[in-house]
PDB file of C-alpha atoms in Angstrom:
ATOM      1  CA  UNK C 294      59.764  48.619  32.640  1.00 53.00           C
ATOM      2  CA  UNK C 295      59.955  44.961  31.675  1.00 56.00           C
ATOM      3  CA  UNK C 296      62.360  44.098  29.005  1.00 60.00           C
ATOM      4  CA  UNK C 297      62.359  41.211  26.290  1.00 61.00           C
ATOM      5  CA  UNK C 298      65.067  39.559  28.649  1.00 62.00           C
ATOM      6  CA  UNK C 299      62.713  39.420  31.616  1.00 56.00           C
ATOM      7  CA  UNK C 300      59.978  37.691  29.354  1.00 54.00           C
ATOM      8  CA  UNK C 301      62.381  35.204  28.136  1.00 59.00           C
ATOM      9  CA  UNK C 302      63.586  34.391  31.579  1.00 59.00           C
ATOM     10  CA  UNK C 303      59.897  34.067  32.941  1.00 56.00           C
ATOM     11  CA  UNK C 304      58.766  32.304  29.938  1.00 57.00           C
ATOM     12  CA  UNK C 305      57.256  29.133  31.813  1.00 54.00           C
ATOM     13  CA  UNK C 306      55.556  31.620  34.267  1.00 58.00           C
ATOM     14  CA  UNK C 307      53.464  33.191  31.357  1.00 58.00           C
ATOM     15  CA  UNK C 308      52.316  30.171  29.409  1.00 63.00           C
ATOM     16  CA  UNK C 309      48.993  28.757  29.993  1.00 67.00           C
ATOM     17  CA  UNK C 310      48.732  25.325  31.948  1.00 69.00           C
ATOM     18  CA  UNK C 311      48.767  22.236  29.792  1.00 72.00           C
ATOM     19  CA  UNK C 312      45.495  20.763  28.937  1.00 73.00           C
ATOM     20  CA  UNK C 313      44.249  18.337  31.358  1.00 71.00           C
ATOM     21  CA  UNK C 314      44.209  14.719  30.014  1.00 67.00           C
ATOM     22  CA  UNK C 315      40.749  13.248  29.291  1.00 64.00           C
ATOM     23  CA  UNK C 316      39.324  10.657  31.333  1.00 60.00           C
ATOM     24  CA  UNK C 317      39.434   7.215  29.928  1.00 62.00           C
ATOM     25  CA  UNK C 318      36.285   6.462  31.903  1.00 66.00           C
ATOM     26  CA  UNK C 319      33.894   7.425  29.006  1.00 69.00           C
ATOM     27  CA  UNK C 320      34.947   4.999  26.442  1.00 69.00           C
ATOM     28  CA  UNK C 321      35.011   2.293  29.180  1.00 74.00           C
ATOM     29  CA  UNK C 322      31.428   2.887  29.922  1.00 76.00           C
ATOM     30  CA  UNK C 323      30.422   2.859  26.199  1.00 75.00           C
ATOM     31  CA  UNK C 324      32.574  -0.369  25.682  1.00 77.00           C
ATOM     32  CA  UNK C 325      30.554  -1.966  28.671  1.00 76.00           C
ATOM     33  CA  UNK C 326      27.016  -1.133  27.357  1.00 74.00           C
ATOM     34  CA  UNK C 327      27.845  -1.984  23.771  1.00 80.00           C
ATOM     35  CA  UNK C 328      29.055  -5.699  25.090  1.00 78.00           C
ATOM     36  CA  UNK C 329      25.665  -5.831  27.008  1.00 78.00           C
ATOM     37  CA  UNK C 330      23.705  -4.871  24.021  1.00 74.00           C
ATOM     38  CA  UNK C 331      25.668  -7.100  21.861  1.00 72.00           C
ATOM     39  CA  UNK C 332      25.110 -10.165  24.223  1.00 74.00           C
ATOM     40  CA  UNK C 333      21.364  -9.424  24.618  1.00 68.00           C
ATOM     41  CA  UNK C 334      21.213  -9.146  20.733  1.00 67.00           C
ATOM     42  CA  UNK C 335      23.030 -12.505  20.257  1.00 66.00           C
ATOM     43  CA  UNK C 336      20.950 -14.195  23.035  1.00 62.00           C
ATOM     44  CA  UNK C 337      17.805 -13.012  21.647  1.00 57.00           C
ATOM     45  CA  UNK C 338      18.498 -13.328  17.964  1.00 52.00           C
ATOM     46  CA  UNK C 339      19.583 -17.082  18.334  1.00 54.00           C
ATOM     47  CA  UNK C 340      16.072 -18.387  18.926  1.00 68.00           C
ATOM     48  CA  UNK C 341      14.634 -16.268  15.991  1.00 74.00           C
ATOM     49  CA  UNK C 342      16.474 -17.768  13.138  1.00 78.00           C
ATOM     50  CA  UNK C 343      17.351 -21.309  12.309  1.00 78.00           C
ATOM     51  CA  UNK C 344      18.759 -23.291   9.251  1.00 79.00           C
ATOM     52  CA  UNK C 345      16.765 -25.576   6.912  1.00 81.00           C
ATOM     53  CA  UNK C 346      18.166 -28.742   5.600  1.00 84.00           C
ATOM     54  CA  UNK C 347      19.993 -26.882   2.806  1.00 86.00           C
ATOM     55  CA  UNK C 348      21.877 -24.522   5.232  1.00 82.00           C
ATOM     56  CA  UNK C 349      19.603 -21.655   4.401  1.00 84.00           C
ATOM     57  CA  UNK C 350      18.628 -19.300   7.147  1.00 84.00           C
ATOM     58  CA  UNK C 351      15.189 -18.785   7.637  1.00 84.00           C
ATOM     59  CA  UNK C 352      12.881 -17.621  10.669  1.00 84.00           C
ATOM     60  CA  UNK C 353      12.317 -20.339  13.499  1.00 84.00           C
ATOM     61  CA  UNK C 354       9.110 -22.205  13.608  1.00 86.00           C
ATOM     62  CA  UNK C 355       8.227 -20.690  17.106  1.00 87.00           C
ATOM     63  CA  UNK C 356       8.818 -17.139  15.782  1.00 88.00           C
ATOM     64  CA  UNK C 357       6.689 -17.895  12.703  1.00 88.00           C
ATOM     65  CA  UNK C 358       3.756 -19.261  14.852  1.00 90.00           C
ATOM     66  CA  UNK C 359       3.747 -16.464  16.959  1.00 89.00           C
ATOM     67  CA  UNK C 360       3.710 -13.891  14.051  1.00 89.00           C
ATOM     68  CA  UNK C 361       0.838 -15.976  12.554  1.00 91.00           C
ATOM     69  CA  UNK C 362      -1.064 -15.696  15.826  1.00 89.00           C
ATOM     70  CA  UNK C 363      -0.306 -11.831  16.164  1.00 87.00           C
ATOM     71  CA  UNK C 364      -1.935 -11.386  12.519  1.00 88.00           C
ATOM     72  CA  UNK C 365      -4.792 -13.324  13.290  1.00 88.00           C
ATOM     73  CA  UNK C 366      -5.556 -11.328  16.103  1.00 86.00           C
ATOM     74  CA  UNK C 367      -5.612  -8.353  13.616  1.00 88.00           C
ATOM     75  CA  UNK C 368      -8.287  -9.895  11.688  1.00 91.00           C
ATOM     76  CA  UNK C 369     -10.380 -10.776  14.723  1.00 90.00           C
ATOM     77  CA  UNK C 370     -10.673  -7.756  16.619  1.00 94.00           C
ATOM     78  CA  UNK C 371     -13.748  -6.267  18.485  1.00 95.00           C
ATOM     79  CA  UNK C 372     -15.605  -2.975  18.197  1.00 97.00           C
ATOM     80  CA  UNK C 373     -17.375  -2.747  21.371  1.00 96.00           C
ATOM     81  CA  UNK C 374     -19.483  -0.293  23.399  1.00 97.00           C
ATOM     82  CA  UNK C 375     -19.839   0.257  27.336  1.00 96.00           C
ATOM     83  CA  UNK C 376     -23.284   1.032  28.458  1.00 96.00           C
ATOM     84  CA  UNK C 377     -24.799   2.297  31.593  1.00 96.00           C
ATOM     85  CA  UNK C 378     -26.887  -0.372  33.293  1.00 95.00           C
ATOM     86  CA  UNK C 379     -28.853   1.911  35.521  1.00 95.00           C
ATOM     87  CA  UNK C 380     -29.571   5.705  35.709  1.00 96.00           C
ATOM     88  CA  UNK C 381     -26.955   7.519  37.667  1.00 94.00           C
ATOM     89  CA  UNK C 382     -23.584   9.288  37.857  1.00 94.00           C
ATOM     90  CA  UNK C 383     -20.548   7.625  36.233  1.00 94.00           C
ATOM     91  CA  UNK C 384     -16.798   8.593  36.187  1.00 92.00           C
ATOM     92  CA  UNK C 385     -15.932  11.062  33.147  1.00 90.00           C
ATOM     93  CA  UNK C 386     -12.467  11.403  31.961  1.00 87.00           C
ATOM     94  CA  UNK C 387     -13.294  13.637  28.982  1.00 84.00           C
ATOM     95  CA  UNK C 388     -15.646  16.263  30.603  1.00 84.00           C
ATOM     96  CA  UNK C 389     -13.400  19.119  31.264  1.00 84.00           C
ATOM     97  CA  UNK C 390     -13.899  20.272  34.823  1.00 84.00           C
ATOM     98  CA  UNK C 391     -16.489  17.817  35.774  1.00 87.00           C
ATOM     99  CA  UNK C 392     -15.747  14.413  37.355  1.00 90.00           C
ATOM    100  CA  UNK C 393     -18.995  12.651  36.738  1.00 92.00           C
ATOM    101  CA  UNK C 394     -21.586  12.522  34.057  1.00 92.00           C
ATOM    102  CA  UNK C 395     -25.201  11.584  34.471  1.00 94.00           C
ATOM    103  CA  UNK C 396     -26.298   8.682  32.099  1.00 95.00           C
ATOM    104  CA  UNK C 397     -29.576   6.928  31.551  1.00 97.00           C
ATOM    105  CA  UNK C 398     -29.878   3.286  31.500  1.00 96.00           C
ATOM    106  CA  UNK C 399     -28.488   2.033  28.000  1.00 96.00           C
ATOM    107  CA  UNK C 400     -26.723   5.022  27.156  1.00 96.00           C
ATOM    108  CA  UNK C 401     -23.011   5.049  25.933  1.00 95.00           C
ATOM    109  CA  UNK C 402     -20.008   5.581  28.371  1.00 94.00           C
ATOM    110  CA  UNK C 403     -17.331   4.471  25.989  1.00 93.00           C
ATOM    111  CA  UNK C 404     -16.639   3.057  22.481  1.00 96.00           C
ATOM    112  CA  UNK C 405     -13.397   0.844  22.056  1.00 95.00           C
ATOM    113  CA  UNK C 406     -11.640  -1.541  20.115  1.00 96.00           C
ATOM    114  CA  UNK C 407      -9.524  -4.465  21.152  1.00 94.00           C
ATOM    115  CA  UNK C 408      -7.999  -7.536  19.571  1.00 91.00           C
ATOM    116  CA  UNK C 409      -8.102  -9.288  22.944  1.00 89.00           C
ATOM    117  CA  UNK C 410     -11.881  -9.579  23.591  1.00 90.00           C
ATOM    118  CA  UNK C 411     -13.391  -8.523  26.906  1.00 91.00           C
ATOM    119  CA  UNK C 412     -11.498 -10.672  29.052  1.00 91.00           C
ATOM    120  CA  UNK C 413      -8.151  -9.412  27.601  1.00 89.00           C
ATOM    121  CA  UNK C 414      -9.210  -5.865  27.495  1.00 90.00           C
ATOM    122  CA  UNK C 415     -10.769  -5.859  31.189  1.00 92.00           C
ATOM    123  CA  UNK C 416      -9.193  -8.694  32.877  1.00 91.00           C
ATOM    124  CA  UNK C 417     -10.480  -7.662  36.406  1.00 91.00           C
ATOM    125  CA  UNK C 418     -13.927  -7.023  35.110  1.00 90.00           C
ATOM    126  CA  UNK C 419     -15.555  -3.575  34.009  1.00 90.00           C
ATOM    127  CA  UNK C 420     -13.585  -0.346  35.462  1.00 86.00           C
ATOM    128  CA  UNK C 421     -16.577   0.775  37.229  1.00 87.00           C
ATOM    129  CA  UNK C 422     -19.969  -0.852  38.855  1.00 89.00           C
ATOM    130  CA  UNK C 423     -22.879  -0.361  36.750  1.00 92.00           C
ATOM    131  CA  UNK C 424     -21.094  -0.724  33.231  1.00 94.00           C
ATOM    132  CA  UNK C 425     -21.937  -3.455  30.486  1.00 95.00           C
ATOM    133  CA  UNK C 426     -19.662  -4.398  27.803  1.00 96.00           C
ATOM    134  CA  UNK C 427     -21.413  -5.197  24.479  1.00 96.00           C
ATOM    135  CA  UNK C 428     -19.552  -6.465  21.202  1.00 96.00           C
ATOM    136  CA  UNK C 429     -20.825  -4.438  18.147  1.00 96.00           C
ATOM    137  CA  UNK C 430     -18.802  -5.630  15.548  1.00 96.00           C
ATOM    138  CA  UNK C 431     -16.006  -8.492  14.842  1.00 95.00           C
ATOM    139  CA  UNK C 432     -13.621  -8.000  11.959  1.00 95.00           C
ATOM    140  CA  UNK C 433     -10.272  -6.540  10.824  1.00 94.00           C
ATOM    141  CA  UNK C 434      -8.397  -4.023  13.310  1.00 94.00           C
ATOM    142  CA  UNK C 435      -8.995  -1.348  10.530  1.00 95.00           C
ATOM    143  CA  UNK C 436     -12.537  -1.894  10.025  1.00 96.00           C
ATOM    144  CA  UNK C 437     -12.963  -1.881  13.735  1.00 95.00           C
ATOM    145  CA  UNK C 438     -11.005   1.415  14.099  1.00 95.00           C
ATOM    146  CA  UNK C 439     -13.034   3.184  11.299  1.00 96.00           C
ATOM    147  CA  UNK C 440     -16.366   1.908  12.894  1.00 96.00           C
ATOM    148  CA  UNK C 441     -15.227   3.274  16.414  1.00 96.00           C
ATOM    149  CA  UNK C 442     -14.533   6.703  14.881  1.00 96.00           C
ATOM    150  CA  UNK C 443     -17.718   6.933  13.175  1.00 96.00           C
ATOM    151  CA  UNK C 444     -19.518   6.031  16.334  1.00 95.00           C
ATOM    152  CA  UNK C 445     -17.636   8.646  18.474  1.00 92.00           C
ATOM    153  CA  UNK C 446     -17.994  11.464  15.862  1.00 92.00           C
ATOM    154  CA  UNK C 447     -21.454  10.532  14.844  1.00 86.00           C
TER     155      UNK C 447
END
């Protein structure tokens, strides 16, 4: 039988091993990425702001002009339709298991909305032969989206 004396002599043998020291690598990686993000934020933020003659911070002229151009695009969006130019089979992406859909000349293949116009929406031209792009309405992006949904569901 083991006695108390035996346990006290062999105490070190029965103690759990000390915990392993944590690797300092994790905080170094975090510090590295934080520095990169900080540098990018500073670099990108420098040209977004400027000071006026009174020392007040304001948005830069270039940034202001960009914002105005983008807001203008929202006011001059297009609601368009793409129609078949001849009777025949056209690709269909919303037809379940069928891959093609037969359309007669003038039937609608797709309704859509863009703020970039046809050349911005389809820079390489129509996605498939035999399709015609036709603008149906020009107005705000909201008006165009509402009209598009009405035409799709109507």
